[in-house]
Amino acid sequence: MGPPVTGESGRRLLLVHAHPDDETITTGGTIARYLAEGAEVTVVTCTLGEEGEVMEPGFAQLTADNADQLGGYRIGELTGALAALSNPAGPVLRPRFLGGIGRWRDSGMAGTPAAEHPRAFASSPYLEWVDGSPLQALTRILRETRPHVVITYDEVGGYGHPDHIAAHRLTTAAVAAAANPETPGEPWEVAKLYWTVTAGGDLAAGLEQLRDTDLPDGWRVPAADELPAHDDRAITTRIDVAGVLDRKRSALRSHATQLGVSADGAALALTNRIAQPVFAEEAYVLARGTAAPGPDGVERDLFAGVA
């Protein structure tokens, strides 16, 4: 859809996400903070999330086994979420879909019929350098936008969804291809590649706080080991997003088909009604590039050390 937001700081950030809502759940505060600081931000979404479940009965006819209109509806949700994350004093961040709107389809979970769809993202030749492939498409975006920092998921895609794992592998390959002078086009070297993760300690503390929170009917607070989390010792980078948390909460509410937000904004829940904390810090693991930690051994800025 639209081009990246042009910022004033000269810093450029690109995020690769699998489905609409992923960008807000794990990295919404980071997007809002760096937009507020004047960075150029590009959010690349790989699918429309057509195979998603829905939060409320009113959305039931949109799903893939009914009208199959959920993907189109989620374009609007993503557009609203990115607008909510945008700097009110600056241009509105617009979605950008890998290969164009609807080029690749949500693959669903492993072993489901959705994985056999001819446009399923995770079943595509996403690591092959062929005309129209995801690798070619993302490499071209990287060379066009020339980001200093790129964010995607870890090796297991956060929680094992095939599209998240494919996005991880694709982004890793595209960052390398963009820098390779033998790849057709002008090379671009990404300075730092990060994985968005949930720190185990943050999750445990956040869930403990939610036990004393008034949650919507039907929601439950899980044990810490029910939700995927990263070893705290592996966390290289923490981004304070407390100052833009209201924007993140507003963006979460834009994804109404997929999730709910508690009245106080302290928790979100997906269609399983399992409560999760809305963090005031977002955690990352540096996967490529040179870390520039502060006195406490942790980076507090994704662009730390980037010339």
Coordinates of C-alpha atoms in Angstrom, one line a residue:
M1 CA 0.0 0.0 0.0
G2 CA 1.8 3.1 1.1
P3 CA 5.5 3.9 1.3
P4 CA 7.4 4.0 4.6
V5 CA 6.9 7.0 6.8
T6 CA 9.7 9.4 6.2
G7 CA 11.3 10.5 9.4
E8 CA 13.6 13.3 10.4
S9 CA 16.2 11.4 12.5
G10 CA 17.8 9.7 9.5
R11 CA 17.3 6.3 11.2
R12 CA 15.5 3.6 9.3
L13 CA 13.7 0.6 10.9
L14 CA 12.0 -2.3 9.0
L15 CA 9.9 -5.0 10.6
V16 CA 8.8 -8.3 9.0
H17 CA 5.6 -9.9 10.5
A18 CA 3.5 -12.8 9.4
H19 CA 0.0 -11.6 10.0
P20 CA -1.9 -8.5 10.9
D21 CA -1.9 -8.0 14.7
D22 CA 1.6 -9.5 15.1
E23 CA 3.2 -6.1 14.6
T24 CA 1.2 -4.6 17.5
I25 CA 1.3 -7.5 20.0
T26 CA 5.1 -7.9 20.1
T27 CA 6.5 -4.7 18.6
G28 CA 3.8 -2.1 18.8
G29 CA 5.5 0.0 21.4
T30 CA 8.8 -0.1 19.5
I31 CA 7.1 1.1 16.3
A32 CA 5.3 3.9 18.2
R33 CA 8.4 5.0 20.0
Y34 CA 10.7 5.2 17.0
L35 CA 8.0 7.0 15.0
A36 CA 7.8 9.5 17.8
E37 CA 11.5 9.9 17.7
G38 CA 11.5 10.7 13.9
A39 CA 12.7 7.4 12.5
E40 CA 11.6 6.0 9.1
V41 CA 9.6 2.9 9.8
T42 CA 8.4 0.2 7.3
V43 CA 6.1 -2.7 8.5
V44 CA 6.1 -5.6 6.0
T45 CA 3.3 -8.1 6.5
C46 CA 3.6 -11.5 4.8
T47 CA -0.1 -12.6 4.7
L48 CA -3.6 -11.2 5.4
G49 CA -4.2 -13.7 8.2
E50 CA -7.1 -15.4 6.4
E51 CA -7.0 -18.5 8.6
G52 CA -7.3 -16.7 11.9
E53 CA -10.0 -17.5 14.5
V54 CA -12.2 -14.7 15.6
M55 CA -12.7 -13.1 19.0
E56 CA -16.5 -12.5 19.0
P57 CA -19.5 -14.3 17.4
G58 CA -20.3 -11.2 15.4
F59 CA -17.2 -11.9 13.2
A60 CA -17.9 -15.6 12.8
Q61 CA -19.1 -15.4 9.1
L62 CA -15.8 -13.8 8.1
T63 CA -13.7 -16.9 8.7
A64 CA -12.1 -19.1 6.0
D65 CA -14.7 -21.9 6.4
N66 CA -17.6 -19.4 6.0
A67 CA -17.4 -16.3 3.7
D68 CA -13.6 -16.4 3.7
Q69 CA -13.5 -12.6 4.1
L70 CA -11.4 -12.3 7.2
G71 CA -8.2 -11.4 5.3
G72 CA -9.8 -8.4 3.7
Y73 CA -11.3 -7.3 6.9
R74 CA -7.9 -7.5 8.7
I75 CA -6.4 -5.1 6.1
G76 CA -8.6 -2.5 7.7
E77 CA -7.7 -3.6 11.2
L78 CA -4.0 -3.4 10.4
T79 CA -4.5 0.0 8.7
G80 CA -6.2 1.3 11.9
A81 CA -3.5 -0.2 14.2
L82 CA -0.6 1.4 12.3
A83 CA -2.5 4.8 12.3
A84 CA -2.9 4.4 16.1
L85 CA 0.9 3.8 16.5
S86 CA 1.8 6.8 14.3
N87 CA 3.1 10.1 15.6
P88 CA 0.2 12.5 15.7
A89 CA 2.5 15.3 14.5
G90 CA 3.8 13.3 11.6
P91 CA 2.5 11.2 8.6
V92 CA 0.4 8.1 9.1
L93 CA 2.2 4.8 8.8
R94 CA 0.6 2.6 6.2
P95 CA 0.7 -1.2 5.7
R96 CA 3.0 -2.8 3.2
F97 CA 2.3 -6.4 2.1
L98 CA 5.0 -8.7 0.9
G99 CA 4.5 -9.2 -2.9
G100 CA 1.4 -7.0 -2.8
I101 CA -2.0 -7.4 -1.0
G102 CA -3.0 -11.0 -0.9
R103 CA 0.0 -12.4 -2.8
W104 CA 0.6 -15.1 -0.1
R105 CA -2.0 -16.6 2.1
D106 CA -2.0 -17.5 5.8
S107 CA -0.8 -21.1 6.1
G108 CA -2.7 -22.0 9.3
M109 CA -1.1 -24.3 11.8
A110 CA 1.0 -27.2 10.7
G111 CA -1.0 -30.3 9.5
T112 CA -4.1 -28.3 8.7
P113 CA -5.7 -28.2 5.2
A114 CA -4.8 -24.5 5.0
A115 CA -1.1 -25.5 4.6
E116 CA -1.9 -27.2 1.3
H117 CA -3.4 -24.0 -0.3
P118 CA -1.5 -23.1 -3.5
R119 CA -0.8 -19.6 -2.1
A120 CA 0.1 -20.7 1.4
F121 CA 3.1 -18.6 2.5
A122 CA 5.0 -21.3 4.5
S123 CA 4.6 -23.8 1.6
S124 CA 5.9 -21.3 -1.0
P125 CA 9.5 -21.4 -2.3
Y126 CA 10.2 -18.6 0.1
L127 CA 14.0 -19.2 0.2
E128 CA 14.5 -19.6 -3.6
W129 CA 15.7 -16.7 -5.7
V130 CA 13.1 -17.1 -8.5
D131 CA 10.9 -14.5 -10.1
G132 CA 8.1 -13.5 -7.8
S133 CA 9.4 -15.4 -4.8
P134 CA 9.2 -14.0 -1.2
L135 CA 13.0 -13.9 -1.0
Q136 CA 13.2 -11.8 -4.1
A137 CA 10.3 -9.5 -3.0
L138 CA 11.8 -8.9 0.5
T139 CA 15.3 -8.4 -0.8
R140 CA 14.0 -5.7 -3.1
I141 CA 12.1 -4.0 -0.3
L142 CA 15.3 -4.0 1.9
R143 CA 17.3 -2.4 -0.9
E144 CA 14.6 0.1 -1.6
T145 CA 14.1 1.2 2.0
R146 CA 17.7 0.7 3.2
P147 CA 16.9 0.0 6.9
H148 CA 19.7 0.2 9.5
V149 CA 17.7 -2.2 11.7
V150 CA 15.5 -5.1 10.9
I151 CA 13.2 -7.0 13.3
T152 CA 11.5 -10.4 12.9
Y153 CA 10.9 -13.5 15.0
D154 CA 13.3 -16.1 16.5
E155 CA 14.0 -19.5 15.1
V156 CA 10.7 -21.0 16.4
G157 CA 8.6 -18.0 15.3
G158 CA 7.8 -17.1 18.9
Y159 CA 5.2 -19.9 19.3
G160 CA 5.8 -22.3 16.4
H161 CA 3.3 -21.0 13.8
P162 CA 4.6 -22.1 10.3
D163 CA 4.3 -18.5 8.9
H164 CA 6.3 -17.1 11.8
I165 CA 9.0 -19.6 11.2
A166 CA 9.0 -18.9 7.5
A167 CA 9.2 -15.1 8.2
H168 CA 12.2 -15.7 10.4
R169 CA 14.0 -17.8 7.8
L170 CA 13.0 -15.5 4.9
T171 CA 14.1 -12.3 6.7
T172 CA 17.5 -13.9 7.7
A173 CA 18.0 -14.9 4.0
A174 CA 16.9 -11.6 2.6
V175 CA 19.2 -9.6 4.9
A176 CA 22.1 -11.7 3.6
A177 CA 20.9 -11.4 0.0
A178 CA 20.5 -7.7 0.2
A179 CA 24.1 -7.3 1.3
N180 CA 25.5 -9.7 -1.3
P181 CA 27.1 -7.9 -4.3
E182 CA 26.4 -10.9 -6.5
T183 CA 22.6 -10.5 -6.0
P184 CA 21.2 -8.4 -8.8
G185 CA 20.7 -4.8 -7.7
E186 CA 22.6 -2.3 -5.5
P187 CA 23.7 -4.0 -2.2
W188 CA 22.5 -2.8 1.2
E189 CA 24.0 -4.0 4.4
V190 CA 21.6 -4.1 7.4
A191 CA 23.6 -3.0 10.5
K192 CA 21.5 -5.0 13.0
L193 CA 19.0 -7.8 12.8
Y194 CA 16.8 -8.5 15.9
W195 CA 14.4 -11.1 17.1
T196 CA 11.3 -10.0 19.0
V197 CA 10.9 -12.2 22.0
T198 CA 9.1 -12.4 25.4
A199 CA 11.4 -12.4 28.4
G200 CA 10.6 -15.2 30.8
G201 CA 11.0 -13.0 33.8
D202 CA 8.9 -10.3 32.4
L203 CA 6.1 -12.8 31.6
A204 CA 6.2 -14.3 35.1
A205 CA 6.0 -10.9 36.8
G206 CA 3.3 -9.6 34.5
L207 CA 1.1 -12.7 35.0
E208 CA 1.5 -12.4 38.7
Q209 CA 0.2 -8.8 38.6
L210 CA -2.7 -9.9 36.4
R211 CA -3.9 -12.3 39.1
D212 CA -5.1 -9.2 41.1
T213 CA -6.6 -7.5 38.0
D214 CA -10.3 -7.4 37.1
L215 CA -10.3 -9.3 33.8
P216 CA -13.2 -9.7 31.4
D217 CA -15.6 -12.6 31.9
G218 CA -14.2 -15.9 30.5
W219 CA -10.5 -14.8 30.6
R220 CA -8.0 -16.7 32.7
V221 CA -4.5 -16.1 33.9
P222 CA -2.3 -19.0 32.9
A223 CA 0.7 -20.4 34.6
A224 CA 4.0 -18.8 33.4
D225 CA 5.1 -22.1 31.6
E226 CA 1.9 -22.2 29.5
L227 CA 3.1 -19.4 27.3
P228 CA 6.3 -19.3 25.3
A229 CA 9.1 -17.2 26.6
H230 CA 12.8 -16.6 26.1
D231 CA 15.5 -17.2 28.7
D232 CA 16.2 -13.8 30.3
R233 CA 20.0 -14.4 30.0
A234 CA 19.6 -14.3 26.2
I235 CA 17.9 -10.9 26.1
T236 CA 20.3 -8.4 24.6
T237 CA 18.0 -5.4 24.2
R238 CA 15.1 -3.8 26.1
I239 CA 13.1 -0.9 24.7
D240 CA 11.2 1.3 27.1
V241 CA 7.7 1.9 25.6
A242 CA 5.9 3.3 28.6
G243 CA 5.7 6.7 27.0
V244 CA 3.7 5.3 24.0
L245 CA 1.8 2.6 25.8
D246 CA -1.5 4.3 25.2
R247 CA -0.9 4.2 21.5
K248 CA 0.0 0.5 21.7
R249 CA -3.3 -0.2 23.6
S250 CA -5.3 1.7 21.0
A251 CA -3.6 -0.3 18.2
L252 CA -4.4 -3.5 20.0
R253 CA -8.0 -2.6 20.1
S254 CA -8.0 -2.0 16.3
H255 CA -7.5 -5.8 15.9
A256 CA -10.9 -6.6 17.3
T257 CA -11.4 -9.8 15.3
Q258 CA -8.3 -11.3 16.9
L259 CA -8.0 -10.1 20.4
G260 CA -9.5 -8.2 23.3
V261 CA -7.9 -5.7 25.7
S262 CA -8.9 -5.4 29.4
A263 CA -10.6 -2.2 30.5
D264 CA -7.5 -0.9 32.2
G265 CA -5.3 -1.9 29.3
A266 CA -3.1 -4.1 31.5
A267 CA -3.9 -7.3 29.6
L268 CA -4.8 -8.7 26.2
A269 CA -6.2 -12.0 25.2
L270 CA -6.4 -13.8 21.9
T271 CA -9.3 -16.0 20.9
N272 CA -8.3 -18.6 23.6
R273 CA -9.2 -16.0 26.3
I274 CA -5.8 -16.6 28.0
A275 CA -4.7 -13.3 29.5
Q276 CA -1.2 -11.9 28.7
P277 CA 0.4 -8.8 30.1
V278 CA 0.8 -5.7 27.9
F279 CA 4.4 -4.9 28.6
A280 CA 5.9 -1.4 29.1
E281 CA 9.2 -2.8 27.8
E282 CA 9.7 -4.8 24.7
A283 CA 12.5 -7.4 24.6
Y284 CA 14.8 -8.4 21.8
V285 CA 17.7 -10.7 20.9
L286 CA 20.4 -9.3 18.6
A287 CA 20.9 -11.9 15.9
R288 CA 23.2 -10.1 13.5
G289 CA 25.4 -7.1 14.1
T290 CA 27.4 -5.6 16.9
A291 CA 25.8 -5.0 20.3
A292 CA 26.3 -1.7 22.1
P293 CA 25.1 -2.4 25.6
G294 CA 24.9 0.2 28.4
P295 CA 26.4 0.0 31.9
D296 CA 23.9 -2.7 32.9
G297 CA 25.0 -4.9 29.9
V298 CA 21.7 -4.4 28.0
E299 CA 21.1 -2.2 25.0
R300 CA 18.3 0.4 25.4
D301 CA 18.2 1.6 21.8
L302 CA 18.0 -0.6 18.7
F303 CA 20.2 1.9 16.9
A304 CA 22.9 1.8 19.5
G305 CA 26.3 1.7 17.9
V306 CA 24.9 2.3 14.4
A307 CA 26.9 5.0 12.7

